[in-house]
């Protein structure tokens, strides 16, 4: 640091500084999945399709991931307090704009910009957090809290959106987010001094081409995932164009990194065996976590739970994550072998998926899902820190930053891969199930007649005239077919993931022991 002045005001005690830092950091993760579980609300407000809503989420994620390597240059140029004020002000302004616009291209652009600004808010907070953690034990706890915030941001966003949208119109969701962001931001501005955390680097020779190549590649992949199934993949010209764009810009990005003296992301990190294994585990971890969206769709679409009940079902997941991470970090600090921890974590996820497979039904109560959701959170919390420790310890400090950026990219790829699989199998299995169910109740068969007659008699007994009862009975039968199709699809996908987890567990058991190094906790978080 260039300044002899302390980073924070002298009157601020250490415990208060840490609380303020976490208050400022936590809301920066929320915009990613702010309306992910309530996409129909967003689609209705903006007048867009569900695929557009999905792409808007990926646009934010792409902006966040692609700008992370750029942030150190910008944050070193301005004083930390000035930089944070500017970033938070821009984030609040762009969030406010998102609540006003209705044109899809403008909305998608704002979401990408929101992701870029989110990186400028989160990165300085992380630097400040780890500047307060000097000992190895304190840094381990810092990693735990950071990843706890990252993992809980999804359930917290779902709970927040569920409670808000149950009472208020959709734009209120953005306003509530702004209100949540402000307390931590204002307190951090209050306790920060005008100091510089890093040596100032003039803003010349900025690596804008790499940022553009990287961002366009990630956005193109996001477009492929969001619209590919809807447009029948390579049968559509725009999908083919998106694929070619992703390949061309991705190749340009890789070639540029190989020839730069100071690359945007040092790709030599991929030459380390344990780092590649860690990235593979991250990819599988996020693929397995992708089933949470199916469970949420089941709760809302089949069980018809309102926003309050959906919010309540996030509590066991949050509790499981907190307990899992609190226990696991203690084993990590004791240098406990990582393989048994991985086996326990993935076994917990296996139990969750198998349990949910047998619970899917049209008349379940919310209470029966509390324990499996808790086990899911416990498994996620158990796995995150050990996987991070293993991946971080694989790299020398000189390229640890590039390892962080690569791991963030792997998370994005795992996220979009999960979406692609869900979209593909949802259409495939639901179509197959509807066709099979329709064949079982063909017109003219006694089964169809019995079911329709049952609906008609029930409606007619409640005072509905016969003609209306016949029409409503037909719609009820169609809804029943759709519900059964969704249930069978959910069971099939959870069954497939269960088999994949079993195979991964066997692979972890039979692989040679991984080389675990002692982590010094000097690197930045992934």
Short mmCIF file of C-alpha atoms in Angstrom, two decimals:
data_model
loop_
_atom_site.label_atom_id
_atom_site.label_comp_id
_atom_site.label_asym_id
_atom_site.label_seq_id
_atom_site.Cartn_x
_atom_site.Cartn_y
_atom_site.Cartn_z
CA UNK A 1 0.00 0.00 0.00
CA UNK A 2 1.16 3.48 -0.75
CA UNK A 3 -0.56 5.07 2.25
CA UNK A 4 0.58 4.82 5.85
CA UNK A 5 -2.98 5.53 6.93
CA UNK A 6 -4.91 2.43 8.11
CA UNK A 7 -7.52 0.94 5.79
CA UNK A 8 -10.39 1.43 8.22
CA UNK A 9 -11.27 4.19 10.66
CA UNK A 10 -9.61 3.79 14.04
CA UNK A 11 -12.88 4.01 15.91
CA UNK A 12 -14.28 0.89 14.15
CA UNK A 13 -13.65 -2.29 16.19
CA UNK A 14 -12.49 -5.42 14.37
CA UNK A 15 -15.74 -7.33 14.84
CA UNK A 16 -17.70 -4.43 13.40
CA UNK A 17 -15.40 -4.19 10.36
CA UNK A 18 -15.86 -7.89 9.60
CA UNK A 19 -19.63 -7.70 9.93
CA UNK A 20 -19.76 -4.69 7.62
CA UNK A 21 -17.56 -6.41 5.03
CA UNK A 22 -19.82 -9.46 4.92
CA UNK A 23 -22.92 -7.25 4.79
CA UNK A 24 -21.48 -5.50 1.76
CA UNK A 25 -20.39 -8.74 0.06
CA UNK A 26 -23.48 -10.92 0.46
CA UNK A 27 -25.90 -8.85 -1.70
CA UNK A 28 -23.43 -8.80 -4.59
CA UNK A 29 -24.25 -12.48 -5.32
CA UNK A 30 -28.04 -12.03 -5.26
CA UNK A 31 -28.71 -10.57 -8.76
CA UNK A 32 -27.53 -13.77 -10.46
CA UNK A 33 -30.53 -15.83 -9.37
CA UNK A 34 -32.81 -13.04 -8.22
CA UNK A 35 -35.79 -14.32 -10.22
CA UNK A 36 -34.45 -17.69 -11.40
CA UNK A 37 -37.11 -19.71 -9.55
CA UNK A 38 -39.89 -17.33 -10.59
CA UNK A 39 -39.17 -16.94 -14.29
CA UNK A 40 -42.86 -16.78 -15.19
CA UNK A 41 -43.17 -13.54 -13.22
CA UNK A 42 -40.24 -12.02 -15.10
CA UNK A 43 -41.54 -13.30 -18.45
CA UNK A 44 -44.94 -11.78 -17.76
CA UNK A 45 -43.55 -8.43 -16.67
CA UNK A 46 -41.17 -7.99 -19.59
CA UNK A 47 -43.41 -9.70 -22.13
CA UNK A 48 -40.73 -12.21 -23.10
CA UNK A 49 -40.34 -15.99 -23.35
CA UNK A 50 -38.93 -18.26 -20.59
CA UNK A 51 -35.85 -18.82 -22.75
CA UNK A 52 -35.24 -15.05 -22.75
CA UNK A 53 -35.43 -15.01 -18.95
CA UNK A 54 -32.92 -17.86 -18.78
CA UNK A 55 -30.54 -16.06 -21.14
CA UNK A 56 -30.80 -12.88 -19.03
CA UNK A 57 -29.50 -14.88 -16.04
CA UNK A 58 -26.61 -16.23 -18.10
CA UNK A 59 -25.87 -12.74 -19.46
CA UNK A 60 -25.33 -11.52 -15.89
CA UNK A 61 -23.14 -14.55 -15.13
CA UNK A 62 -21.09 -14.02 -18.32
CA UNK A 63 -20.46 -10.38 -17.42
CA UNK A 64 -19.38 -11.35 -13.92
CA UNK A 65 -16.99 -14.10 -15.06
CA UNK A 66 -15.47 -12.26 -18.02
CA UNK A 67 -14.72 -9.08 -16.05
CA UNK A 68 -13.14 -10.67 -12.97
CA UNK A 69 -9.63 -10.74 -14.53
CA UNK A 70 -10.03 -7.07 -15.53
CA UNK A 71 -10.97 -5.78 -12.09
CA UNK A 72 -7.48 -5.73 -10.46
CA UNK A 73 -6.25 -3.15 -13.00
CA UNK A 74 -9.20 -0.84 -12.43
CA UNK A 75 -9.33 -1.23 -8.66
CA UNK A 76 -5.62 -0.36 -8.37
CA UNK A 77 -6.10 2.93 -10.20
CA UNK A 78 -8.64 4.45 -7.79
CA UNK A 79 -8.61 4.68 -4.03
CA UNK A 80 -10.58 1.83 -2.49
CA UNK A 81 -13.29 4.07 -1.03
CA UNK A 82 -13.78 5.94 -4.29
CA UNK A 83 -13.86 2.72 -6.28
CA UNK A 84 -16.44 1.13 -4.01
CA UNK A 85 -18.68 4.21 -4.04
CA UNK A 86 -18.54 4.29 -7.84
CA UNK A 87 -19.25 0.55 -8.18
CA UNK A 88 -22.18 0.48 -5.76
CA UNK A 89 -23.69 3.62 -7.29
CA UNK A 90 -23.51 2.11 -10.78
CA UNK A 91 -24.95 -1.21 -9.58
CA UNK A 92 -27.90 0.51 -7.91
CA UNK A 93 -28.49 2.64 -11.01
CA UNK A 94 -28.39 -0.30 -13.43
CA UNK A 95 -30.64 -2.36 -11.14
CA UNK A 96 -33.13 0.51 -11.11
CA UNK A 97 -33.00 0.66 -14.91
CA UNK A 98 -33.77 -3.07 -15.08
CA UNK A 99 -37.06 -2.37 -13.32
CA UNK A 100 -38.05 0.22 -15.93
CA UNK A 101 -37.13 -1.17 -19.36
CA UNK A 102 -39.33 -3.56 -21.32
CA UNK A 103 -37.33 -3.96 -24.55
CA UNK A 104 -35.57 -7.33 -24.57
CA UNK A 105 -32.23 -6.22 -26.18
CA UNK A 106 -31.87 -3.34 -23.71
CA UNK A 107 -32.77 -5.59 -20.79
CA UNK A 108 -30.19 -8.22 -21.81
CA UNK A 109 -27.53 -5.53 -22.21
CA UNK A 110 -28.32 -4.14 -18.77
CA UNK A 111 -28.08 -7.61 -17.25
CA UNK A 112 -24.61 -8.08 -18.76
CA UNK A 113 -23.53 -4.67 -17.48
CA UNK A 114 -24.99 -5.57 -14.10
CA UNK A 115 -22.75 -8.64 -14.03
CA UNK A 116 -19.69 -6.56 -14.94
CA UNK A 117 -20.42 -4.09 -12.15
CA UNK A 118 -21.14 -6.96 -9.76
CA UNK A 119 -17.54 -8.10 -10.28
CA UNK A 120 -16.27 -4.62 -9.34
CA UNK A 121 -18.31 -4.73 -6.11
CA UNK A 122 -17.46 -8.28 -5.04
CA UNK A 123 -13.74 -8.27 -5.80
CA UNK A 124 -12.76 -5.29 -3.57
CA UNK A 125 -14.88 -6.73 -0.75
CA UNK A 126 -12.97 -10.01 -0.97
CA UNK A 127 -9.63 -8.18 -0.95
CA UNK A 128 -10.68 -6.24 2.15
CA UNK A 129 -11.98 -9.38 3.87
CA UNK A 130 -8.76 -11.32 3.40
CA UNK A 131 -6.71 -8.30 4.46
CA UNK A 132 -8.27 -8.75 7.92
CA UNK A 133 -7.43 -12.45 8.19
CA UNK A 134 -3.77 -12.96 9.05
CA UNK A 135 -3.47 -16.46 10.49
CA UNK A 136 -4.00 -19.70 8.61
CA UNK A 137 -6.99 -20.55 10.80
CA UNK A 138 -8.59 -17.15 10.23
CA UNK A 139 -8.09 -17.42 6.49
CA UNK A 140 -9.70 -20.86 6.48
CA UNK A 141 -12.72 -19.40 8.22
CA UNK A 142 -12.71 -16.57 5.68
CA UNK A 143 -12.93 -19.06 2.83
CA UNK A 144 -15.74 -20.84 4.63
CA UNK A 145 -17.77 -17.67 5.09
CA UNK A 146 -17.13 -16.55 1.50
CA UNK A 147 -18.21 -19.86 -0.02
CA UNK A 148 -21.07 -20.07 2.43
CA UNK A 149 -22.31 -16.75 1.11
CA UNK A 150 -21.86 -17.96 -2.47
CA UNK A 151 -23.74 -21.21 -1.88
CA UNK A 152 -26.55 -19.65 0.12
CA UNK A 153 -27.14 -16.81 -2.34
CA UNK A 154 -29.37 -19.04 -4.48
CA UNK A 155 -31.69 -20.23 -1.68
CA UNK A 156 -31.73 -16.73 -0.16
CA UNK A 157 -32.70 -15.19 -3.52
CA UNK A 158 -35.45 -17.80 -3.96
CA UNK A 159 -36.80 -17.12 -0.48
CA UNK A 160 -36.65 -13.35 -0.98
CA UNK A 161 -38.36 -13.50 -4.38
CA UNK A 162 -41.03 -15.88 -3.05
CA UNK A 163 -42.01 -13.59 -0.20
CA UNK A 164 -41.89 -10.38 -2.25
CA UNK A 165 -43.72 -11.62 -5.35
CA UNK A 166 -46.47 -13.17 -3.24
CA UNK A 167 -47.51 -9.67 -2.15
CA UNK A 168 -45.96 -7.05 -4.46
CA UNK A 169 -45.60 -6.59 -8.25
CA UNK A 170 -42.42 -7.74 -9.99
CA UNK A 171 -40.52 -4.37 -10.07
CA UNK A 172 -40.64 -4.35 -6.26
CA UNK A 173 -38.14 -7.21 -6.31
CA UNK A 174 -35.47 -4.88 -7.72
CA UNK A 175 -36.36 -2.18 -5.21
CA UNK A 176 -36.04 -4.62 -2.31
CA UNK A 177 -32.65 -5.73 -3.62
CA UNK A 178 -31.46 -2.11 -3.73
CA UNK A 179 -32.61 -1.61 -0.15
CA UNK A 180 -30.73 -4.74 0.93
CA UNK A 181 -27.57 -3.60 -0.85
CA UNK A 182 -27.47 -0.12 0.68
CA UNK A 183 -26.94 -0.76 4.44
CA UNK A 184 -23.74 -2.75 4.01
CA UNK A 185 -22.47 -0.42 1.29
CA UNK A 186 -23.12 2.74 3.30
CA UNK A 187 -21.52 1.29 6.44
CA UNK A 188 -18.44 0.19 4.48
CA UNK A 189 -18.08 3.65 2.96
CA UNK A 190 -18.36 5.08 6.46
CA UNK A 191 -15.59 2.95 8.00
CA UNK A 192 -13.19 3.01 5.01
CA UNK A 193 -10.35 5.50 4.78
CA UNK A 194 -9.11 6.92 1.49
CA UNK A 195 -6.26 4.45 1.06
CA UNK A 196 -4.94 2.33 -1.76
CA UNK A 197 -4.77 -1.43 -1.29
CA UNK A 198 -2.44 -2.06 -4.23
CA UNK A 199 0.21 -0.23 -6.14
CA UNK A 200 -1.35 2.12 -8.66
CA UNK A 201 -1.11 0.92 -12.26
CA UNK A 202 -1.79 3.48 -15.01
CA UNK A 203 -4.74 2.68 -17.25
CA UNK A 204 -2.85 2.03 -20.45
CA UNK A 205 -2.34 -1.16 -22.45
CA UNK A 206 -5.51 -2.59 -20.95
CA UNK A 207 -6.28 -6.03 -22.32
CA UNK A 208 -9.64 -5.09 -23.86
CA UNK A 209 -9.36 -7.59 -26.77
CA UNK A 210 -9.12 -10.55 -24.38
CA UNK A 211 -12.12 -9.29 -22.42
CA UNK A 212 -14.16 -8.96 -25.62
CA UNK A 213 -13.14 -12.41 -26.89
CA UNK A 214 -13.89 -13.96 -23.50
CA UNK A 215 -17.24 -12.21 -23.01
CA UNK A 216 -18.50 -12.99 -26.52
CA UNK A 217 -17.53 -16.65 -26.10
CA UNK A 218 -19.40 -16.97 -22.81
CA UNK A 219 -22.45 -15.10 -24.14
CA UNK A 220 -22.56 -17.28 -27.26
CA UNK A 221 -22.45 -20.43 -25.16
CA UNK A 222 -25.22 -19.02 -22.97
CA UNK A 223 -27.32 -18.31 -26.08
CA UNK A 224 -26.78 -21.88 -27.29
CA UNK A 225 -27.96 -23.31 -23.99
CA UNK A 226 -30.96 -21.00 -23.60
CA UNK A 227 -32.40 -21.24 -27.12
CA UNK A 228 -30.92 -24.44 -28.56
CA UNK A 229 -33.70 -26.77 -27.47
CA UNK A 230 -36.42 -24.32 -28.47
CA UNK A 231 -34.96 -23.81 -31.96
CA UNK A 232 -34.06 -27.50 -32.53
CA UNK A 233 -30.34 -26.89 -32.20
CA UNK A 234 -28.37 -26.94 -35.45
CA UNK A 235 -31.50 -26.86 -37.59
CA UNK A 236 -31.71 -23.13 -36.88
CA UNK A 237 -29.36 -20.58 -38.47
CA UNK A 238 -29.00 -18.46 -35.32
CA UNK A 239 -27.91 -21.48 -33.29
CA UNK A 240 -25.33 -22.40 -35.92
CA UNK A 241 -24.10 -18.80 -35.89
CA UNK A 242 -23.85 -18.82 -32.09
CA UNK A 243 -21.84 -22.05 -32.18
CA UNK A 244 -19.45 -20.72 -34.82
CA UNK A 245 -19.08 -17.46 -32.87
CA UNK A 246 -18.26 -19.32 -29.67
CA UNK A 247 -15.66 -21.49 -31.42
CA UNK A 248 -14.02 -18.60 -33.31
CA UNK A 249 -13.89 -16.14 -30.42
CA UNK A 250 -12.88 -18.90 -28.00
CA UNK A 251 -9.99 -19.90 -30.29
CA UNK A 252 -8.95 -16.25 -30.64
CA UNK A 253 -8.96 -15.88 -26.85
CA UNK A 254 -6.80 -18.98 -26.32
CA UNK A 255 -4.31 -18.04 -29.05
CA UNK A 256 -4.00 -14.51 -27.68
CA UNK A 257 -3.28 -15.79 -24.16
CA UNK A 258 -0.55 -18.06 -25.48
CA UNK A 259 1.24 -15.14 -27.13
CA UNK A 260 0.81 -12.43 -24.49
CA UNK A 261 3.62 -11.61 -22.09
CA UNK A 262 1.07 -10.89 -19.34
CA UNK A 263 -1.98 -12.92 -20.35
CA UNK A 264 -5.51 -12.10 -19.26
CA UNK A 265 -5.72 -15.66 -17.89
CA UNK A 266 -2.57 -17.75 -17.71
CA UNK A 267 -3.60 -21.04 -19.30
CA UNK A 268 -0.55 -22.84 -17.92
CA UNK A 269 -2.71 -23.59 -14.87
CA UNK A 270 -4.25 -26.39 -16.91
CA UNK A 271 -0.91 -28.22 -16.99
CA UNK A 272 -1.27 -29.13 -13.29
CA UNK A 273 -2.89 -32.53 -12.83
CA UNK A 274 -4.61 -31.88 -9.50
CA UNK A 275 -5.97 -28.59 -10.75
CA UNK A 276 -7.59 -30.35 -13.70
CA UNK A 277 -9.09 -32.93 -11.35
CA UNK A 278 -10.40 -30.12 -9.17
CA UNK A 279 -12.01 -28.43 -12.17
CA UNK A 280 -13.64 -31.74 -13.10
CA UNK A 281 -15.08 -32.08 -9.61
CA UNK A 282 -16.39 -28.52 -9.80
CA UNK A 283 -18.12 -29.30 -13.11
CA UNK A 284 -19.75 -32.44 -11.72
CA UNK A 285 -20.66 -30.66 -8.50
CA UNK A 286 -22.60 -27.99 -10.37
CA UNK A 287 -24.19 -30.55 -12.68
CA UNK A 288 -25.54 -32.38 -9.65
CA UNK A 289 -26.74 -29.14 -8.08
CA UNK A 290 -28.76 -28.41 -11.22
CA UNK A 291 -31.53 -30.68 -9.97
CA UNK A 292 -32.62 -28.04 -7.46
CA UNK A 293 -34.39 -26.20 -10.28
CA UNK A 294 -36.39 -29.34 -11.07
CA UNK A 295 -37.43 -29.64 -7.42
CA UNK A 296 -38.52 -25.99 -7.35
CA UNK A 297 -40.54 -26.46 -10.55
CA UNK A 298 -42.20 -29.50 -8.97
CA UNK A 299 -43.05 -27.59 -5.80
CA UNK A 300 -44.58 -24.72 -7.78
CA UNK A 301 -46.10 -26.59 -10.75
CA UNK A 302 -47.37 -29.83 -9.23
CA UNK A 303 -47.86 -29.10 -5.53
CA UNK A 304 -48.93 -25.49 -6.25
CA UNK A 305 -47.05 -24.13 -3.25
CA UNK A 306 -47.25 -20.37 -2.78
CA UNK A 307 -44.26 -18.08 -2.36
CA UNK A 308 -44.28 -18.31 1.43
CA UNK A 309 -44.05 -22.10 1.41
CA UNK A 310 -41.34 -22.02 -1.28
CA UNK A 311 -39.39 -19.58 0.89
CA UNK A 312 -39.84 -21.82 3.93
CA UNK A 313 -38.44 -24.82 2.04
CA UNK A 314 -35.17 -22.92 1.54
CA UNK A 315 -34.54 -22.90 5.30
CA UNK A 316 -33.46 -26.58 5.64
CA UNK A 317 -31.12 -26.17 2.68
CA UNK A 318 -29.53 -23.07 4.22
CA UNK A 319 -29.24 -24.81 7.57
CA UNK A 320 -27.58 -27.83 5.97
CA UNK A 321 -25.06 -25.67 4.10
CA UNK A 322 -24.13 -23.81 7.27
CA UNK A 323 -23.65 -26.98 9.33
CA UNK A 324 -21.79 -28.79 6.54
CA UNK A 325 -19.28 -25.99 5.99
CA UNK A 326 -18.79 -25.37 9.73
CA UNK A 327 -17.90 -29.03 10.31
CA UNK A 328 -15.82 -29.54 7.17
CA UNK A 329 -13.51 -26.55 7.70
CA UNK A 330 -12.37 -28.06 11.00
CA UNK A 331 -11.29 -31.27 9.27
CA UNK A 332 -9.52 -29.24 6.58
CA UNK A 333 -7.60 -27.28 9.23
CA UNK A 334 -6.47 -30.58 10.75
CA UNK A 335 -5.16 -31.71 7.31
CA UNK A 336 -7.65 -34.56 7.28
CA UNK A 337 -7.50 -36.58 4.01
CA UNK A 338 -9.83 -35.11 1.43
CA UNK A 339 -11.02 -38.33 -0.20
CA UNK A 340 -13.19 -39.45 2.76
CA UNK A 341 -14.77 -35.98 2.91
CA UNK A 342 -15.57 -36.14 -0.81
CA UNK A 343 -17.12 -39.58 -0.34
CA UNK A 344 -19.30 -38.35 2.53
CA UNK A 345 -20.40 -35.23 0.62
CA UNK A 346 -21.31 -37.02 -2.60
CA UNK A 347 -23.01 -39.81 -0.61
CA UNK A 348 -25.22 -37.20 1.03
CA UNK A 349 -26.13 -35.87 -2.42
CA UNK A 350 -26.87 -39.45 -3.53
CA UNK A 351 -29.20 -40.00 -0.57
CA UNK A 352 -30.97 -36.73 -1.38
CA UNK A 353 -31.56 -37.67 -5.03
CA UNK A 354 -32.74 -41.22 -4.24
CA UNK A 355 -35.02 -39.95 -1.47
CA UNK A 356 -36.55 -37.31 -3.75
CA UNK A 357 -37.03 -39.94 -6.47
CA UNK A 358 -39.43 -41.82 -4.19
CA UNK A 359 -41.11 -38.69 -2.83
CA UNK A 360 -42.26 -37.21 -6.16
CA UNK A 361 -46.04 -37.39 -6.20
CA UNK A 362 -49.08 -35.17 -6.86
CA UNK A 363 -50.34 -34.98 -3.27
CA UNK A 364 -47.28 -34.64 -1.04
CA UNK A 365 -47.13 -32.14 1.80
CA UNK A 366 -44.22 -29.68 2.12
CA UNK A 367 -43.12 -31.17 5.46
CA UNK A 368 -41.90 -34.44 3.87
CA UNK A 369 -39.24 -32.57 1.89
CA UNK A 370 -37.59 -30.89 4.88
CA UNK A 371 -35.16 -33.71 5.67
CA UNK A 372 -34.01 -34.48 2.09
CA UNK A 373 -33.49 -30.76 1.43
CA UNK A 374 -31.45 -30.53 4.62
CA UNK A 375 -29.29 -33.47 3.45
CA UNK A 376 -28.83 -31.76 0.09
CA UNK A 377 -27.58 -28.59 1.80
CA UNK A 378 -25.38 -30.67 4.12
CA UNK A 379 -23.80 -32.43 1.14
CA UNK A 380 -23.21 -29.18 -0.74
CA UNK A 381 -21.68 -27.55 2.33
CA UNK A 382 -19.49 -30.59 2.96
CA UNK A 383 -18.05 -30.60 -0.57
CA UNK A 384 -17.36 -26.96 -1.37
CA UNK A 385 -14.40 -26.21 0.91
CA UNK A 386 -12.52 -29.53 0.31
CA UNK A 387 -12.84 -29.21 -3.47
CA UNK A 388 -11.63 -25.62 -3.27
CA UNK A 389 -8.73 -26.56 -1.00
CA UNK A 390 -7.64 -29.35 -3.32
CA UNK A 391 -7.86 -27.14 -6.42
CA UNK A 392 -6.09 -24.14 -4.86
CA UNK A 393 -3.25 -26.15 -3.40
CA UNK A 394 -2.36 -27.46 -6.85
CA UNK A 395 -0.96 -24.15 -8.11
CA UNK A 396 2.09 -22.05 -7.22
CA UNK A 397 1.27 -18.58 -5.88
CA UNK A 398 2.57 -16.89 -9.06
CA UNK A 399 -0.36 -18.15 -11.14
CA UNK A 400 -2.97 -18.58 -8.41
CA UNK A 401 -5.00 -15.63 -9.70
CA UNK A 402 -5.31 -17.23 -13.11
CA UNK A 403 -6.36 -20.43 -11.37
CA UNK A 404 -9.10 -18.49 -9.62
CA UNK A 405 -10.39 -17.05 -12.88
CA UNK A 406 -10.23 -20.46 -14.58
CA UNK A 407 -12.20 -22.06 -11.76
CA UNK A 408 -14.85 -19.33 -11.96
CA UNK A 409 -15.10 -20.10 -15.68
CA UNK A 410 -15.46 -23.81 -14.89
CA UNK A 411 -18.36 -22.93 -12.60
CA UNK A 412 -20.03 -21.06 -15.44
CA UNK A 413 -19.52 -24.00 -17.79
CA UNK A 414 -20.92 -26.40 -15.20
CA UNK A 415 -23.92 -24.13 -14.69
CA UNK A 416 -24.77 -23.89 -18.40
CA UNK A 417 -24.10 -27.61 -18.92
CA UNK A 418 -26.64 -28.37 -16.21
CA UNK A 419 -29.17 -26.08 -17.91
CA UNK A 420 -28.53 -27.75 -21.28
CA UNK A 421 -29.09 -31.22 -19.84
CA UNK A 422 -32.25 -30.17 -18.01
CA UNK A 423 -33.67 -28.49 -21.13
CA UNK A 424 -32.89 -31.48 -23.34
CA UNK A 425 -34.21 -34.22 -21.08
CA UNK A 426 -37.21 -32.17 -20.03
CA UNK A 427 -38.44 -31.98 -23.62
CA UNK A 428 -37.40 -35.55 -24.45
CA UNK A 429 -38.86 -37.30 -21.41
CA UNK A 430 -41.98 -35.15 -21.05
CA UNK A 431 -42.86 -35.67 -24.72
CA UNK A 432 -42.23 -39.39 -24.40
CA UNK A 433 -44.29 -39.62 -21.23
CA UNK A 434 -47.21 -37.65 -22.67
CA UNK A 435 -47.28 -39.90 -25.74
CA UNK A 436 -47.20 -43.02 -23.58
CA UNK A 437 -49.93 -41.74 -21.27
CA UNK A 438 -52.05 -40.71 -24.24
CA UNK A 439 -51.77 -44.21 -25.70
CA UNK A 440 -52.88 -45.67 -22.37
CA UNK A 441 -56.06 -43.56 -22.45
CA UNK A 442 -56.95 -43.57 -26.15
CA UNK A 443 -60.33 -42.11 -27.12
CA UNK A 444 -63.01 -44.74 -27.00
CA UNK A 445 -61.31 -46.86 -24.35
CA UNK A 446 -63.07 -47.61 -21.08
CA UNK A 447 -60.19 -46.07 -19.10
CA UNK A 448 -60.59 -42.68 -20.76
CA UNK A 449 -64.37 -42.84 -20.48
CA UNK A 450 -64.19 -43.75 -16.81
CA UNK A 451 -61.80 -40.92 -15.99
CA UNK A 452 -63.80 -38.33 -17.93
CA UNK A 453 -67.03 -39.55 -16.41
CA UNK A 454 -65.55 -39.27 -12.93
CA UNK A 455 -64.53 -35.67 -13.57
CA UNK A 456 -67.93 -34.82 -15.05
CA UNK A 457 -69.86 -36.36 -12.19
CA UNK A 458 -67.76 -34.56 -9.61
CA UNK A 459 -68.25 -31.20 -11.32
CA UNK A 460 -71.95 -31.78 -11.98
CA UNK A 461 -72.54 -32.72 -8.33
CA UNK A 462 -71.12 -29.33 -7.34
CA UNK A 463 -73.74 -27.48 -9.38
CA UNK A 464 -72.09 -27.13 -12.81
CA UNK A 465 -74.30 -27.74 -15.85
CA UNK A 466 -73.57 -30.83 -17.93
CA UNK A 467 -72.11 -29.03 -20.97
CA UNK A 468 -69.70 -26.97 -18.91
CA UNK A 469 -68.78 -30.04 -16.86
CA UNK A 470 -67.82 -31.92 -20.03
CA UNK A 471 -65.57 -29.10 -21.25
CA UNK A 472 -63.90 -28.60 -17.85
CA UNK A 473 -63.45 -32.38 -17.47
CA UNK A 474 -61.53 -32.47 -20.74
CA UNK A 475 -59.21 -29.71 -19.50
CA UNK A 476 -58.76 -31.50 -16.19
CA UNK A 477 -57.74 -34.66 -18.02
CA UNK A 478 -55.19 -32.71 -20.07
CA UNK A 479 -53.80 -31.14 -16.88
CA UNK A 480 -53.61 -34.57 -15.29
CA UNK A 481 -51.58 -35.87 -18.24
CA UNK A 482 -49.23 -32.87 -17.96
CA UNK A 483 -48.79 -33.38 -14.22
CA UNK A 484 -48.04 -37.08 -14.62
CA UNK A 485 -45.57 -36.27 -17.39
CA UNK A 486 -43.74 -33.76 -15.19
CA UNK A 487 -43.60 -36.23 -12.32
CA UNK A 488 -42.16 -38.99 -14.50
CA UNK A 489 -39.65 -36.57 -16.03
CA UNK A 490 -38.52 -35.43 -12.56
CA UNK A 491 -38.14 -39.03 -11.42
CA UNK A 492 -36.19 -39.96 -14.56
CA UNK A 493 -33.76 -37.06 -14.21
CA UNK A 494 -33.19 -37.66 -10.50
CA UNK A 495 -32.65 -41.34 -11.25
CA UNK A 496 -30.10 -40.51 -13.94
CA UNK A 497 -28.19 -38.17 -11.60
CA UNK A 498 -28.26 -40.82 -8.88
CA UNK A 499 -26.57 -43.31 -11.21
CA UNK A 500 -23.97 -40.66 -12.15
CA UNK A 501 -23.19 -39.99 -8.47
CA UNK A 502 -22.76 -43.73 -7.84
CA UNK A 503 -20.27 -43.93 -10.72
CA UNK A 504 -18.38 -40.90 -9.38
CA UNK A 505 -18.19 -42.46 -5.91
CA UNK A 506 -16.76 -45.66 -7.40
CA UNK A 507 -14.25 -43.59 -9.36
CA UNK A 508 -13.14 -41.73 -6.23
CA UNK A 509 -12.68 -45.06 -4.42
CA UNK A 510 -10.63 -46.77 -7.12
CA UNK A 511 -8.48 -43.81 -8.19
CA UNK A 512 -4.95 -43.62 -6.77
CA UNK A 513 -4.69 -41.37 -3.70
CA UNK A 514 -4.69 -37.73 -4.72
CA UNK A 515 -1.67 -35.69 -3.78
CA UNK A 516 -2.88 -33.26 -1.17
CA UNK A 517 -0.60 -30.33 -0.39
CA UNK A 518 -0.86 -28.05 2.62
CA UNK A 519 -2.82 -24.95 1.69
CA UNK A 520 -1.34 -21.69 2.95
CA UNK A 521 -4.51 -19.70 2.23
CA UNK A 522 -2.51 -16.94 0.56
CA UNK A 523 -4.24 -17.25 -2.77
CA UNK A 524 -7.44 -15.46 -3.62
CA UNK A 525 -10.65 -17.50 -3.49
CA UNK A 526 -11.90 -19.30 -6.55
#
